[in-house]
PDB file of C-alpha atoms in Angstrom:
ATOM      1  CA  UNK H   8       0.000   0.000   0.000  1.00 82.00           C
ATOM      2  CA  UNK H   9       1.270   3.488  -0.866  1.00 94.00           C
ATOM      3  CA  UNK H  10       2.450   5.705   1.969  1.00 97.00           C
ATOM      4  CA  UNK H  11       2.460   9.482   2.251  1.00 98.00           C
ATOM      5  CA  UNK H  12       5.465  10.681   4.262  1.00 98.00           C
ATOM      6  CA  UNK H  13       5.827  14.246   5.507  1.00 98.00           C
ATOM      7  CA  UNK H  14       9.333  15.539   6.222  1.00 97.00           C
ATOM      8  CA  UNK H  15       8.801  18.261   8.800  1.00 96.00           C
ATOM      9  CA  UNK H  16      10.125  20.339  11.693  1.00 92.00           C
ATOM     10  CA  UNK H  17       9.235  23.549  13.429  1.00 83.00           C
ATOM     11  CA  UNK H  18      12.523  25.312  12.746  1.00 82.00           C
ATOM     12  CA  UNK H  19      14.004  26.362   9.424  1.00 83.00           C
ATOM     13  CA  UNK H  20      17.442  25.337   8.262  1.00 86.00           C
ATOM     14  CA  UNK H  21      17.528  21.922   9.939  1.00 92.00           C
ATOM     15  CA  UNK H  22      17.793  19.919   6.715  1.00 92.00           C
ATOM     16  CA  UNK H  23      14.239  19.059   5.653  1.00 95.00           C
ATOM     17  CA  UNK H  24      14.794  19.477   1.917  1.00 95.00           C
ATOM     18  CA  UNK H  25      18.179  17.757   2.082  1.00 96.00           C
ATOM     19  CA  UNK H  26      16.481  14.892   3.927  1.00 97.00           C
ATOM     20  CA  UNK H  27      13.559  14.742   1.492  1.00 97.00           C
ATOM     21  CA  UNK H  28      15.980  14.462  -1.436  1.00 97.00           C
ATOM     22  CA  UNK H  29      18.273  11.974   0.309  1.00 97.00           C
ATOM     23  CA  UNK H  30      15.543   9.780   1.794  1.00 98.00           C
ATOM     24  CA  UNK H  31      13.435   9.774  -1.359  1.00 98.00           C
ATOM     25  CA  UNK H  32      16.469   8.822  -3.414  1.00 98.00           C
ATOM     26  CA  UNK H  33      17.259   6.043  -0.940  1.00 97.00           C
ATOM     27  CA  UNK H  34      13.761   4.599  -1.343  1.00 98.00           C
ATOM     28  CA  UNK H  35      13.994   4.774  -5.143  1.00 98.00           C
ATOM     29  CA  UNK H  36      17.394   3.047  -5.069  1.00 97.00           C
ATOM     30  CA  UNK H  37      15.607   0.131  -3.400  1.00 97.00           C
ATOM     31  CA  UNK H  38      13.206  -0.116  -6.329  1.00 97.00           C
ATOM     32  CA  UNK H  39      10.226   1.786  -4.922  1.00 98.00           C
ATOM     33  CA  UNK H  40       8.475   4.256  -7.191  1.00 98.00           C
ATOM     34  CA  UNK H  41       8.877   7.519  -5.284  1.00 98.00           C
ATOM     35  CA  UNK H  42       7.840  11.134  -5.790  1.00 98.00           C
ATOM     36  CA  UNK H  43       9.041  14.105  -3.735  1.00 98.00           C
ATOM     37  CA  UNK H  44       6.666  17.091  -3.575  1.00 97.00           C
ATOM     38  CA  UNK H  45       7.929  20.560  -2.691  1.00 95.00           C
ATOM     39  CA  UNK H  46       5.320  22.265  -0.483  1.00 93.00           C
ATOM     40  CA  UNK H  47       7.398  25.421   0.031  1.00 91.00           C
ATOM     41  CA  UNK H  48       5.339  27.611  -2.291  1.00 87.00           C
ATOM     42  CA  UNK H  49       7.205  30.801  -3.214  1.00 80.00           C
ATOM     43  CA  UNK H  50      10.566  29.618  -1.867  1.00 80.00           C
ATOM     44  CA  UNK H  51      11.219  26.363  -3.674  1.00 83.00           C
ATOM     45  CA  UNK H  52      14.610  24.689  -3.271  1.00 90.00           C
ATOM     46  CA  UNK H  53      13.980  21.003  -3.925  1.00 94.00           C
ATOM     47  CA  UNK H  54      14.545  21.410  -7.663  1.00 94.00           C
ATOM     48  CA  UNK H  55      17.984  22.927  -6.997  1.00 94.00           C
ATOM     49  CA  UNK H  56      19.060  20.136  -4.657  1.00 95.00           C
ATOM     50  CA  UNK H  57      17.797  17.550  -7.155  1.00 96.00           C
ATOM     51  CA  UNK H  58      19.530  19.322 -10.048  1.00 94.00           C
ATOM     52  CA  UNK H  59      16.426  19.737 -12.181  1.00 94.00           C
ATOM     53  CA  UNK H  60      15.721  23.478 -11.872  1.00 93.00           C
ATOM     54  CA  UNK H  61      16.117  24.036 -15.634  1.00 94.00           C
ATOM     55  CA  UNK H  62      13.505  21.394 -16.375  1.00 95.00           C
ATOM     56  CA  UNK H  63      10.682  23.073 -14.426  1.00 94.00           C
ATOM     57  CA  UNK H  64       7.959  24.281 -16.797  1.00 94.00           C
ATOM     58  CA  UNK H  65       4.799  23.769 -14.734  1.00 94.00           C
ATOM     59  CA  UNK H  66       4.481  23.409 -10.969  1.00 92.00           C
ATOM     60  CA  UNK H  67       2.336  22.162  -8.085  1.00 93.00           C
ATOM     61  CA  UNK H  68       0.061  25.220  -8.114  1.00 92.00           C
ATOM     62  CA  UNK H  69      -0.565  24.817 -11.852  1.00 94.00           C
ATOM     63  CA  UNK H  70      -1.966  21.349 -11.111  1.00 94.00           C
ATOM     64  CA  UNK H  71      -4.048  22.648  -8.194  1.00 93.00           C
ATOM     65  CA  UNK H  72      -5.563  25.311 -10.473  1.00 92.00           C
ATOM     66  CA  UNK H  73      -6.125  22.796 -13.320  1.00 93.00           C
ATOM     67  CA  UNK H  74      -3.674  24.738 -15.513  1.00 94.00           C
ATOM     68  CA  UNK H  75      -1.538  21.643 -16.134  1.00 96.00           C
ATOM     69  CA  UNK H  76      -1.744  17.888 -15.639  1.00 96.00           C
ATOM     70  CA  UNK H  77       0.482  15.775 -13.423  1.00 97.00           C
ATOM     71  CA  UNK H  78       1.974  14.271 -16.574  1.00 96.00           C
ATOM     72  CA  UNK H  79       3.161  17.752 -17.514  1.00 97.00           C
ATOM     73  CA  UNK H  80       4.470  18.643 -14.069  1.00 97.00           C
ATOM     74  CA  UNK H  81       6.230  15.507 -12.826  1.00 98.00           C
ATOM     75  CA  UNK H  82       9.970  15.539 -13.495  1.00 97.00           C
ATOM     76  CA  UNK H  83      11.682  12.151 -13.773  1.00 97.00           C
ATOM     77  CA  UNK H  84      15.144  11.990 -12.246  1.00 97.00           C
ATOM     78  CA  UNK H  85      17.837  11.212 -14.827  1.00 95.00           C
ATOM     79  CA  UNK H  86      20.086   9.294 -12.429  1.00 95.00           C
ATOM     80  CA  UNK H  87      17.738   7.068 -10.434  1.00 96.00           C
ATOM     81  CA  UNK H  88      14.924   4.958 -11.859  1.00 93.00           C
ATOM     82  CA  UNK H  89      11.553   5.281 -10.106  1.00 95.00           C
ATOM     83  CA  UNK H  90      12.347   8.775  -8.738  1.00 98.00           C
ATOM     84  CA  UNK H  91      10.234  11.835  -9.596  1.00 98.00           C
ATOM     85  CA  UNK H  92       9.988  15.451  -8.410  1.00 97.00           C
ATOM     86  CA  UNK H  93       6.899  17.658  -8.233  1.00 97.00           C
ATOM     87  CA  UNK H  94       8.248  21.231  -7.927  1.00 95.00           C
ATOM     88  CA  UNK H  95       6.668  24.136  -6.074  1.00 90.00           C
ATOM     89  CA  UNK H  96       5.768  27.481  -7.600  1.00 85.00           C
ATOM     90  CA  UNK H  97       8.192  30.367  -7.197  1.00 81.00           C
ATOM     91  CA  UNK H  98       5.667  33.074  -7.997  1.00 73.00           C
ATOM     92  CA  UNK H  99       2.610  32.209  -5.886  1.00 77.00           C
ATOM     93  CA  UNK H 100       2.047  32.336  -2.140  1.00 71.00           C
ATOM     94  CA  UNK H 101       1.140  29.493   0.210  1.00 69.00           C
ATOM     95  CA  UNK H 102      -2.553  30.415   0.184  1.00 74.00           C
ATOM     96  CA  UNK H 103      -2.662  28.859  -3.280  1.00 79.00           C
ATOM     97  CA  UNK H 104      -2.696  25.451  -1.567  1.00 86.00           C
ATOM     98  CA  UNK H 105      -6.257  24.149  -1.158  1.00 89.00           C
ATOM     99  CA  UNK H 106      -6.929  21.144   1.085  1.00 92.00           C
ATOM    100  CA  UNK H 107      -9.333  19.379  -1.271  1.00 94.00           C
ATOM    101  CA  UNK H 108      -7.087  19.942  -4.302  1.00 94.00           C
ATOM    102  CA  UNK H 109      -4.012  18.662  -2.471  1.00 95.00           C
ATOM    103  CA  UNK H 110      -5.944  15.544  -1.447  1.00 96.00           C
ATOM    104  CA  UNK H 111      -7.104  15.004  -5.032  1.00 96.00           C
ATOM    105  CA  UNK H 112      -3.547  15.249  -6.354  1.00 97.00           C
ATOM    106  CA  UNK H 113      -2.189  12.831  -3.745  1.00 97.00           C
ATOM    107  CA  UNK H 114      -4.859  10.277  -4.609  1.00 97.00           C
ATOM    108  CA  UNK H 115      -4.127  10.688  -8.306  1.00 97.00           C
ATOM    109  CA  UNK H 116      -0.433  10.026  -7.662  1.00 98.00           C
ATOM    110  CA  UNK H 117      -1.368   6.841  -5.815  1.00 97.00           C
ATOM    111  CA  UNK H 118      -4.191   5.544  -8.005  1.00 97.00           C
ATOM    112  CA  UNK H 119      -3.170   6.670 -11.507  1.00 97.00           C
ATOM    113  CA  UNK H 120       0.638   6.786 -11.250  1.00 97.00           C
ATOM    114  CA  UNK H 121       1.106   3.886  -8.801  1.00 97.00           C
ATOM    115  CA  UNK H 122       3.640   5.580  -6.557  1.00 98.00           C
ATOM    116  CA  UNK H 123       4.777   3.506  -3.583  1.00 98.00           C
ATOM    117  CA  UNK H 124       5.982   6.499  -1.570  1.00 98.00           C
ATOM    118  CA  UNK H 125       5.018  10.177  -1.690  1.00 98.00           C
ATOM    119  CA  UNK H 126       7.371  12.449   0.265  1.00 98.00           C
ATOM    120  CA  UNK H 127       5.990  15.853   1.198  1.00 97.00           C
ATOM    121  CA  UNK H 128       8.854  18.299   1.754  1.00 95.00           C
ATOM    122  CA  UNK H 129       7.366  20.729   4.266  1.00 94.00           C
ATOM    123  CA  UNK H 130       8.355  24.358   4.752  1.00 89.00           C
ATOM    124  CA  UNK H 131       9.345  25.416   8.249  1.00 83.00           C
ATOM    125  CA  UNK H 132       6.832  26.567  10.830  1.00 78.00           C
ATOM    126  CA  UNK H 133       3.104  26.008  11.069  1.00 80.00           C
ATOM    127  CA  UNK H 134       1.713  28.140   8.256  1.00 81.00           C
ATOM    128  CA  UNK H 135      -0.423  26.911   5.346  1.00 85.00           C
ATOM    129  CA  UNK H 136       2.293  25.105   3.388  1.00 86.00           C
ATOM    130  CA  UNK H 137       3.408  23.147   6.441  1.00 90.00           C
ATOM    131  CA  UNK H 138      -0.148  22.279   7.451  1.00 92.00           C
ATOM    132  CA  UNK H 139      -0.978  21.032   3.943  1.00 92.00           C
ATOM    133  CA  UNK H 140       2.201  18.923   3.838  1.00 94.00           C
ATOM    134  CA  UNK H 141       1.220  17.266   7.129  1.00 95.00           C
ATOM    135  CA  UNK H 142      -2.535  16.926   6.747  1.00 95.00           C
ATOM    136  CA  UNK H 143      -2.740  13.763   4.606  1.00 96.00           C
ATOM    137  CA  UNK H 144       0.384  12.040   5.956  1.00 97.00           C
ATOM    138  CA  UNK H 145       0.593   8.424   7.059  1.00 97.00           C
ATOM    139  CA  UNK H 146       4.144   8.811   8.372  1.00 98.00           C
ATOM    140  CA  UNK H 147       6.158  11.788   9.649  1.00 97.00           C
ATOM    141  CA  UNK H 148       9.918  12.200   9.671  1.00 98.00           C
ATOM    142  CA  UNK H 149      10.632  14.782  12.374  1.00 97.00           C
ATOM    143  CA  UNK H 150      13.896  16.554  11.546  1.00 97.00           C
ATOM    144  CA  UNK H 151      15.735  18.260  14.378  1.00 96.00           C
ATOM    145  CA  UNK H 152      19.192  19.613  15.119  1.00 95.00           C
ATOM    146  CA  UNK H 153      20.795  18.846  18.506  1.00 95.00           C
ATOM    147  CA  UNK H 154      19.971  22.237  19.991  1.00 93.00           C
ATOM    148  CA  UNK H 155      17.276  23.276  22.442  1.00 94.00           C
ATOM    149  CA  UNK H 156      15.317  25.641  20.160  1.00 93.00           C
ATOM    150  CA  UNK H 157      15.131  23.094  17.343  1.00 94.00           C
ATOM    151  CA  UNK H 158      13.974  20.306  19.656  1.00 95.00           C
ATOM    152  CA  UNK H 159      11.372  22.558  21.297  1.00 94.00           C
ATOM    153  CA  UNK H 160       9.951  23.530  17.898  1.00 93.00           C
ATOM    154  CA  UNK H 161       9.840  19.869  16.865  1.00 94.00           C
ATOM    155  CA  UNK H 162       7.847  19.119  20.004  1.00 94.00           C
ATOM    156  CA  UNK H 163       5.286  21.686  18.867  1.00 93.00           C
ATOM    157  CA  UNK H 164       5.027  19.927  15.507  1.00 94.00           C
ATOM    158  CA  UNK H 165       4.351  16.621  17.257  1.00 94.00           C
ATOM    159  CA  UNK H 166       1.380  18.238  18.950  1.00 93.00           C
ATOM    160  CA  UNK H 167      -0.030  19.316  15.592  1.00 93.00           C
ATOM    161  CA  UNK H 168       0.510  15.865  14.078  1.00 94.00           C
ATOM    162  CA  UNK H 169      -1.459  14.382  16.976  1.00 93.00           C
ATOM    163  CA  UNK H 170      -4.378  16.798  16.684  1.00 92.00           C
ATOM    164  CA  UNK H 171      -4.873  18.455  13.287  1.00 91.00           C
ATOM    165  CA  UNK H 172      -4.272  15.829  10.617  1.00 93.00           C
ATOM    166  CA  UNK H 173      -6.783  13.843   8.562  1.00 93.00           C
ATOM    167  CA  UNK H 174      -6.199  10.522  10.336  1.00 92.00           C
ATOM    168  CA  UNK H 175      -6.885  12.103  13.738  1.00 91.00           C
ATOM    169  CA  UNK H 176      -9.920  14.033  12.531  1.00 92.00           C
ATOM    170  CA  UNK H 177     -11.442  10.858  11.078  1.00 93.00           C
ATOM    171  CA  UNK H 178     -10.514   8.738  14.088  1.00 91.00           C
ATOM    172  CA  UNK H 179      -8.622   6.289  11.875  1.00 88.00           C
ATOM    173  CA  UNK H 180      -5.423   6.211  13.934  1.00 88.00           C
ATOM    174  CA  UNK H 181      -2.422   8.439  14.337  1.00 90.00           C
ATOM    175  CA  UNK H 182       0.509   9.336  12.134  1.00 95.00           C
ATOM    176  CA  UNK H 183       3.561   7.114  12.614  1.00 96.00           C
ATOM    177  CA  UNK H 184       6.384   9.344  13.830  1.00 97.00           C
ATOM    178  CA  UNK H 185      10.138   8.912  13.404  1.00 98.00           C
ATOM    179  CA  UNK H 186      12.978  11.086  14.696  1.00 98.00           C
ATOM    180  CA  UNK H 187      15.904  12.053  12.473  1.00 98.00           C
ATOM    181  CA  UNK H 188      18.667  14.100  14.099  1.00 97.00           C
ATOM    182  CA  UNK H 189      20.766  16.077  11.619  1.00 96.00           C
ATOM    183  CA  UNK H 190      24.052  18.028  11.815  1.00 95.00           C
ATOM    184  CA  UNK H 191      25.225  15.920  14.741  1.00 95.00           C
ATOM    185  CA  UNK H 192      28.762  16.495  16.032  1.00 94.00           C
ATOM    186  CA  UNK H 193      29.723  13.991  18.774  1.00 93.00           C
ATOM    187  CA  UNK H 194      32.727  16.053  19.925  1.00 92.00           C
ATOM    188  CA  UNK H 195      30.445  19.005  20.680  1.00 93.00           C
ATOM    189  CA  UNK H 196      28.016  16.710  22.478  1.00 93.00           C
ATOM    190  CA  UNK H 197      30.910  15.511  24.629  1.00 92.00           C
ATOM    191  CA  UNK H 198      31.792  19.107  25.590  1.00 92.00           C
ATOM    192  CA  UNK H 199      28.181  19.978  26.370  1.00 90.00           C
ATOM    193  CA  UNK H 200      27.741  22.349  23.418  1.00 92.00           C
ATOM    194  CA  UNK H 201      25.059  20.169  21.813  1.00 93.00           C
ATOM    195  CA  UNK H 202      22.263  17.968  23.083  1.00 95.00           C
ATOM    196  CA  UNK H 203      22.983  14.263  22.999  1.00 95.00           C
ATOM    197  CA  UNK H 204      20.738  11.785  21.221  1.00 95.00           C
ATOM    198  CA  UNK H 205      19.395  10.364  24.490  1.00 95.00           C
ATOM    199  CA  UNK H 206      18.433  13.871  25.675  1.00 95.00           C
ATOM    200  CA  UNK H 207      16.555  14.511  22.434  1.00 96.00           C
ATOM    201  CA  UNK H 208      14.776  11.146  22.638  1.00 96.00           C
ATOM    202  CA  UNK H 209      13.760  11.879  26.237  1.00 95.00           C
ATOM    203  CA  UNK H 210      12.221  15.221  25.232  1.00 95.00           C
ATOM    204  CA  UNK H 211      10.400  14.139  22.061  1.00 96.00           C
ATOM    205  CA  UNK H 212       9.633  10.526  23.062  1.00 96.00           C
ATOM    206  CA  UNK H 213       9.474   9.140  19.527  1.00 97.00           C
ATOM    207  CA  UNK H 214      11.572   6.356  17.968  1.00 96.00           C
ATOM    208  CA  UNK H 215      14.996   7.301  16.588  1.00 97.00           C
ATOM    209  CA  UNK H 216      15.285   6.522  12.877  1.00 98.00           C
ATOM    210  CA  UNK H 217      18.714   7.991  12.257  1.00 97.00           C
ATOM    211  CA  UNK H 218      21.484  10.388  13.210  1.00 97.00           C
ATOM    212  CA  UNK H 219      23.067  12.301  10.349  1.00 97.00           C
ATOM    213  CA  UNK H 220      26.562  13.621  11.138  1.00 95.00           C
ATOM    214  CA  UNK H 221      27.631  17.123  10.209  1.00 94.00           C
ATOM    215  CA  UNK H 222      29.368  16.730   6.869  1.00 92.00           C
ATOM    216  CA  UNK H 223      30.738  19.020   4.195  1.00 92.00           C
ATOM    217  CA  UNK H 224      29.478  16.427   1.690  1.00 93.00           C
ATOM    218  CA  UNK H 225      25.908  17.689   2.251  1.00 93.00           C
ATOM    219  CA  UNK H 226      26.733  21.218   1.079  1.00 91.00           C
ATOM    220  CA  UNK H 227      28.913  19.968  -1.751  1.00 92.00           C
ATOM    221  CA  UNK H 228      26.167  17.657  -2.997  1.00 93.00           C
ATOM    222  CA  UNK H 229      23.548  20.416  -2.779  1.00 91.00           C
ATOM    223  CA  UNK H 230      25.764  22.802  -4.754  1.00 91.00           C
ATOM    224  CA  UNK H 231      26.154  20.154  -7.459  1.00 93.00           C
ATOM    225  CA  UNK H 232      22.423  19.374  -7.550  1.00 94.00           C
ATOM    226  CA  UNK H 233      22.939  15.812  -6.338  1.00 94.00           C
ATOM    227  CA  UNK H 234      21.100  14.111  -3.443  1.00 95.00           C
ATOM    228  CA  UNK H 235      23.747  13.331  -0.845  1.00 95.00           C
ATOM    229  CA  UNK H 236      22.793   9.630  -0.883  1.00 95.00           C
ATOM    230  CA  UNK H 237      24.440   9.425  -4.307  1.00 93.00           C
ATOM    231  CA  UNK H 238      27.736  10.587  -2.750  1.00 82.00           C
ATOM    232  CA  UNK H 239      28.465   7.070  -1.548  1.00 71.00           C
ATOM    233  CA  UNK H 240      31.777   7.774   0.161  1.00 80.00           C
ATOM    234  CA  UNK H 241      30.443  10.259   2.721  1.00 91.00           C
ATOM    235  CA  UNK H 242      29.306   9.587   6.287  1.00 94.00           C
ATOM    236  CA  UNK H 243      26.117  11.567   5.642  1.00 95.00           C
ATOM    237  CA  UNK H 244      25.214   9.372   2.657  1.00 95.00           C
ATOM    238  CA  UNK H 245      25.793   6.211   4.683  1.00 95.00           C
ATOM    239  CA  UNK H 246      23.749   7.590   7.583  1.00 96.00           C
ATOM    240  CA  UNK H 247      20.779   8.409   5.318  1.00 97.00           C
ATOM    241  CA  UNK H 248      20.928   4.985   3.658  1.00 96.00           C
ATOM    242  CA  UNK H 249      21.038   3.395   7.122  1.00 97.00           C
ATOM    243  CA  UNK H 250      17.924   5.400   8.054  1.00 98.00           C
ATOM    244  CA  UNK H 251      16.131   4.127   4.942  1.00 98.00           C
ATOM    245  CA  UNK H 252      17.097   0.570   5.882  1.00 98.00           C
ATOM    246  CA  UNK H 253      15.673   1.023   9.398  1.00 98.00           C
ATOM    247  CA  UNK H 254      12.517   2.508   7.877  1.00 98.00           C
ATOM    248  CA  UNK H 255      12.169  -0.708   5.884  1.00 97.00           C
ATOM    249  CA  UNK H 256      12.362  -2.699   9.119  1.00 97.00           C
ATOM    250  CA  UNK H 257      16.013  -3.745   9.012  1.00 97.00           C
ATOM    251  CA  UNK H 258      18.070  -3.908  12.199  1.00 96.00           C
ATOM    252  CA  UNK H 259      20.930  -1.499  11.481  1.00 96.00           C
ATOM    253  CA  UNK H 260      23.377  -0.197  14.077  1.00 95.00           C
ATOM    254  CA  UNK H 261      23.670   3.568  14.610  1.00 94.00           C
ATOM    255  CA  UNK H 262      27.211   4.240  13.433  1.00 90.00           C
ATOM    256  CA  UNK H 263      27.728   7.965  13.935  1.00 90.00           C
ATOM    257  CA  UNK H 264      26.985   8.609  17.605  1.00 90.00           C
ATOM    258  CA  UNK H 265      30.595   8.559  18.822  1.00 88.00           C
ATOM    259  CA  UNK H 266      33.492  10.867  18.063  1.00 79.00           C
ATOM    260  CA  UNK H 267      35.963   9.459  15.568  1.00 73.00           C
ATOM    261  CA  UNK H 268      39.417   9.294  17.099  1.00 62.00           C
ATOM    262  CA  UNK H 269      42.494  10.273  15.135  1.00 56.00           C
ATOM    263  CA  UNK H 270      45.569   8.062  14.887  1.00 46.00           C
ATOM    264  CA  UNK H 271      47.405   9.598  17.860  1.00 47.00           C
ATOM    265  CA  UNK H 272      44.336   9.497  20.102  1.00 54.00           C
ATOM    266  CA  UNK H 273      43.848   5.835  19.300  1.00 51.00           C
ATOM    267  CA  UNK H 274      47.531   5.156  19.890  1.00 50.00           C
ATOM    268  CA  UNK H 275      47.557   6.681  23.351  1.00 54.00           C
ATOM    269  CA  UNK H 276      44.054   5.544  24.233  1.00 54.00           C
ATOM    270  CA  UNK H 277      42.625   9.084  24.366  1.00 52.00           C
TER     271      UNK H 277
END
C-alpha cells in the first residue's frame, strides 16, 4: 500500500529538503516508485538540490488550479529509476494550496501513477504550506538539530501531528512518527555544546530513525544538484541509507553517535 510521508520540523534550516531528497532517493534506489513534492510555495529549493531546476515548466500550483496535468508537471530523475519530483511554484504564495485539491492530487499520484511512496517536503513553521504537507500524511519524519530551540519547535510539531491531521480528525489512527537528528557532532556533544541523542529522545519521546553527522558532503552535494545519498563515500550518505534501511524494518546499528578518534588518540588511548 502506498504511503504518504511528511518531512517536517518547526525550525528552518535543519535539513528538511536535504532529507527529502536523500531519503526519497534512498527509497527509489531500493526499487520503490517515489515522488518528492515541494510544499514550500514561493521559496522552492527542492529542484535545486535535485539538479532539475532548468527542467521546471509547470508546478504544483498549476496542477491545483487545473492549468496543467500531473503528466506535464512531474519531473523524472535522470540518475535514479523510479524517482520523480513535483516542484513548487516560485511566484505564488502558500494560500494557493487548497486542502481538497491537495488531497485530489495525492490520490491521483497513488491511483493513476502507482507511486509507492510520496514524500511531502514541508516548509518550516506552522503556516499553510506546512499544514498542507502534514494533513494527509501516514508517516512523519521529524527533523531536528541537537539544539534546544530546534527540539522545542519539533515538540510543537508533534502536537499538531497528533491533533490536526486527517487521520486524527477521522478517528482512523495516528501518524507514525520517526525522529531524524541532523548536523550531529559527537565532539560538541561531549563538551556539552550540543544535546545528545538520548536527551533529544527523552524530550520528544518518539523512535529514533537515524542520526546524520555534520558533513561538508551535504553542502557539496547540494551545490552540485545531487542528493547526498548518491555521494556514496560520505558519512552523511551512509547515515541516510542506514535510516532508509531502518525505515524498511532492518536492524541497522547507529554508526555515527561517537566521536571518531584520530591516529594519535587511538595510539595513546585518548
